Amino acid sequence: MAYNEFAYFYDELNGEADYDALFRYIRAELAAHSVDGGILADLGCGTGDLTLMLAQAGYDVIGIDRSEEMLSVLREKADELGLTGRLLLLRQDLLELDLYGTIRAAVSTFDTFSHIGPLDRFEQAIRKAAYFMEAGGVFVFDLNTPYKHEHILAGQTFDIEAEDASCRWTNRSGETDGAVQIDIDIAYRDTGEHFHESFCEYSYPRETVETLLQRYGFAVARVADGEDFGPVRSDSPRWIFTAVKQYTQEEKG
């Protein structure tokens, strides 16, 4: 899934997101496993607020997204902060990830991996991330929970207002178990143009996610609530996983 016109509404949608808390959590998780620098990939970096925070903290960041519109917004932000030379931005599908070398860590937030499914595609994305990870490398990523899809998202509509346009985000249960169908309608006030985008989000049982991580060489070090970063609850809307790679691809053979 690639946001196109919606790329320019992404920051509006995430306006209440606590990037500082997310950054602190991720940095603490990386440090807990001795990842204090090196090459870090932001998988599905979007408009890049977290990407830029990680670059400012001293990581060599590769920002990866399949949406050129998202990357364009990120480039503008990086230019304003004088960080353009410290970022490598790649337009790639995470299912076809090709980093031309290994990485020390990867992060993926704001439900990027929830958009990748169904399950066989989700597994492929895990496998690709694992392929480029050094032994001892750390992967921190979040996922929407089945609870969120069943009790929070499905059947809900959200209206987002920007300076020159409005956006309606509609959720409904998908045809596949664990899926939510999402429709985005954007109307520009000045031009009268309308755009429509449609895609799915997927959720999986926690046990399924952990099994796939282990299959591709990760040990699950921690699973926390993805909103407050405390213990997982039965009504947690999002999980955040910390997984540590146990071997390099070459060692596995």
XYZ file of C-alpha atoms in Angstrom:
253
model
C 0.000 0.000 0.000
C 1.300 3.437 -0.903
C -0.307 6.671 0.207
C -0.522 9.076 -2.709
C -2.670 12.192 -2.265
C -3.082 11.247 1.405
C 0.646 11.804 1.978
C -0.112 15.487 2.512
C -2.675 14.679 5.215
C -0.499 12.185 7.056
C 0.881 14.687 9.540
C -2.629 16.022 10.173
C -3.829 12.499 10.971
C -0.872 11.891 13.290
C -1.125 15.307 14.916
C -1.772 13.847 18.377
C 0.968 11.232 18.141
C 3.604 11.510 20.857
C 6.733 11.254 18.736
C 8.948 12.181 21.685
C 7.700 9.240 23.760
C 8.005 6.884 20.792
C 11.530 8.069 20.091
C 12.568 7.662 23.722
C 11.160 4.138 23.840
C 12.845 3.061 20.615
C 16.173 4.575 21.573
C 16.030 2.871 24.973
C 15.242 -0.483 23.361
C 18.134 -0.107 20.930
C 20.515 0.908 23.701
C 19.375 -2.017 25.863
C 20.779 -4.307 23.155
C 23.971 -2.274 22.621
C 22.818 -0.512 19.456
C 24.035 3.037 20.053
C 24.795 3.941 16.453
C 25.397 2.415 13.046
C 23.110 1.975 10.070
C 19.420 1.981 10.917
C 16.592 1.482 8.429
C 13.211 3.140 8.946
C 10.894 0.768 7.092
C 7.877 2.675 5.832
C 9.265 5.986 7.014
C 6.324 8.054 5.741
C 6.791 11.796 6.149
C 9.703 11.117 8.446
C 9.330 12.825 11.811
C 10.786 9.784 13.590
C 13.342 9.303 10.805
C 14.694 12.793 11.397
C 14.774 12.364 15.169
C 16.858 9.202 14.769
C 19.228 10.978 12.366
C 19.633 13.840 14.825
C 20.467 11.271 17.525
C 23.460 10.091 15.500
C 22.183 7.018 13.647
C 23.000 6.614 9.954
C 19.417 6.404 8.772
C 18.030 4.875 5.603
C 14.428 6.011 5.115
C 12.438 3.605 2.966
C 8.936 4.089 1.618
C 7.120 3.074 -1.552
C 5.322 6.428 -1.756
C 7.279 9.099 -3.617
C 4.820 11.637 -2.211
C 5.737 10.649 1.350
C 9.442 10.822 0.571
C 8.968 14.238 -1.025
C 7.463 15.598 2.200
C 10.364 14.057 4.164
C 12.946 15.640 1.856
C 11.440 19.077 2.464
C 11.627 18.562 6.225
C 15.209 17.309 6.007
C 16.189 20.341 3.923
C 14.723 22.703 6.505
C 16.703 20.987 9.277
C 19.918 20.738 7.296
C 19.846 16.943 7.492
C 19.661 16.053 3.808
C 23.256 14.856 3.700
C 22.751 12.552 6.699
C 19.855 10.589 5.218
C 19.598 8.047 2.453
C 16.028 7.890 1.129
C 14.957 4.926 -0.976
C 11.701 4.377 -2.785
C 11.148 0.650 -2.314
C 8.414 -1.842 -1.602
C 9.239 -3.580 1.689
C 8.398 -6.890 0.028
C 11.287 -6.287 -2.399
C 13.673 -4.696 0.087
C 17.243 -4.399 -1.197
C 19.732 -2.544 1.014
C 22.984 -3.630 -0.682
C 24.502 -4.370 2.727
C 23.669 -5.186 6.325
C 22.054 -2.948 8.929
C 22.462 -2.694 12.683
C 18.807 -1.990 13.382
C 15.426 -1.397 11.815
C 12.314 0.363 13.026
C 8.812 0.443 11.611
C 6.043 2.417 13.265
C 2.526 3.779 12.858
C 1.138 0.488 11.584
C 3.307 0.104 8.474
C 3.468 -3.666 8.909
C -0.294 -3.756 9.510
C -0.754 -2.569 5.909
C 1.420 -5.258 4.351
C -0.809 -8.355 4.675
C -2.403 -10.745 4.192
C -0.272 -13.216 6.134
C 1.957 -14.507 3.322
C 2.971 -10.953 2.412
C 3.505 -10.078 6.065
C 5.805 -13.090 6.387
C 7.754 -11.987 3.301
C 8.306 -8.531 4.818
C 9.636 -10.118 8.029
C 11.925 -12.354 5.975
C 13.290 -9.394 3.996
C 14.000 -7.365 7.141
C 15.754 -10.388 8.668
C 17.921 -10.953 5.584
C 19.752 -7.632 5.942
C 20.057 -7.634 9.737
C 23.418 -8.189 11.401
C 23.730 -10.715 14.200
C 22.719 -8.898 17.365
C 20.788 -6.363 15.294
C 17.492 -5.088 16.664
C 14.125 -4.759 14.950
C 11.512 -2.583 16.700
C 8.114 -2.424 15.028
C 4.471 -1.984 15.899
C 1.242 -3.620 14.796
C -2.433 -2.916 15.311
C -3.990 -5.591 17.503
C -7.021 -7.725 16.676
C -8.792 -5.854 19.502
C -8.295 -2.522 17.739
C -9.597 -3.846 14.447
C -12.641 -5.451 16.010
C -13.597 -2.850 18.623
C -12.063 0.492 17.630
C -11.579 0.791 13.869
C -14.257 -1.270 12.158
C -17.348 0.765 11.315
C -15.810 4.114 12.283
C -15.392 7.252 10.163
C -12.921 10.064 10.818
C -12.904 13.535 9.278
C -9.578 15.337 8.882
C -9.432 19.030 8.002
C -6.396 20.709 6.425
C -5.933 24.273 5.227
C -6.948 23.691 1.619
C -8.745 20.348 1.683
C -10.773 17.893 3.729
C -10.373 14.142 4.106
C -12.830 11.450 5.185
C -11.342 8.176 6.455
C -13.845 5.288 6.604
C -13.210 1.863 8.152
C -15.262 -1.286 7.653
C -14.714 -4.969 8.247
C -12.857 -6.640 5.404
C -13.638 -9.886 3.654
C -10.630 -11.597 5.283
C -10.435 -12.396 8.991
C -8.395 -9.782 10.780
C -8.753 -7.236 7.967
C -10.219 -3.742 7.954
C -11.094 -2.119 4.624
C -10.165 1.579 4.589
C -11.476 4.181 2.152
C -9.998 7.679 1.962
C -11.834 10.481 0.176
C -10.070 13.815 -0.316
C -11.724 17.025 -1.534
C -9.728 20.153 -2.446
C -11.640 23.337 -1.748
C -9.996 25.640 -4.294
C -9.946 23.351 -7.319
C -12.926 21.121 -6.588
C -10.782 18.048 -7.255
C -11.648 14.787 -5.535
C -9.405 11.776 -4.936
C -10.181 8.313 -3.599
C -7.776 5.741 -2.135
C -8.648 2.309 -0.789
C -6.575 -0.301 1.029
C -6.655 -2.808 3.902
C -5.057 -3.133 7.307
C -4.479 -6.557 8.832
C -4.020 -7.900 12.341
C -2.721 -11.254 13.546
C -2.631 -13.144 16.831
C 0.447 -12.281 18.846
C 1.549 -15.925 18.788
C 1.533 -15.897 14.983
C 3.762 -12.820 14.856
C 6.238 -14.283 17.348
C 6.376 -17.590 15.448
C 7.272 -15.795 12.212
C 9.965 -13.728 13.904
C 11.528 -16.880 15.329
C 11.302 -18.600 11.947
C 13.579 -15.941 10.451
C 16.135 -15.839 13.211
C 14.768 -13.278 15.631
C 14.427 -13.775 19.371
C 11.518 -11.762 20.768
C 13.024 -9.688 23.566
C 9.995 -7.612 24.520
C 6.393 -6.902 23.586
C 4.796 -3.753 25.031
C 1.642 -1.719 24.601
C 2.278 0.431 21.548
C 0.505 3.479 22.966
C 1.823 3.874 26.521
C 4.782 1.443 26.219
C 3.740 -0.361 29.385
C 2.661 -3.984 29.779
C 0.376 -5.447 27.132
C -3.322 -5.441 28.108
C -6.250 -7.363 26.664
C -7.515 -4.078 25.180
C -4.167 -2.777 23.921
C -4.832 -1.199 20.516
C -1.251 -1.612 19.347
C 1.696 -3.842 20.167
C 5.340 -2.818 19.805
C 7.809 -5.675 19.382
C 11.549 -5.719 20.057
C 13.255 -8.604 18.277
C 16.984 -9.411 18.213
C 18.612 -11.185 15.259
C 20.472 -14.295 16.362
C 22.704 -14.816 13.325
C 23.736 -13.250 10.042
C 22.452 -14.657 6.779
C 25.947 -15.960 5.985
C 26.165 -17.806 9.310
C 22.837 -19.487 8.629
C 24.080 -20.503 5.216
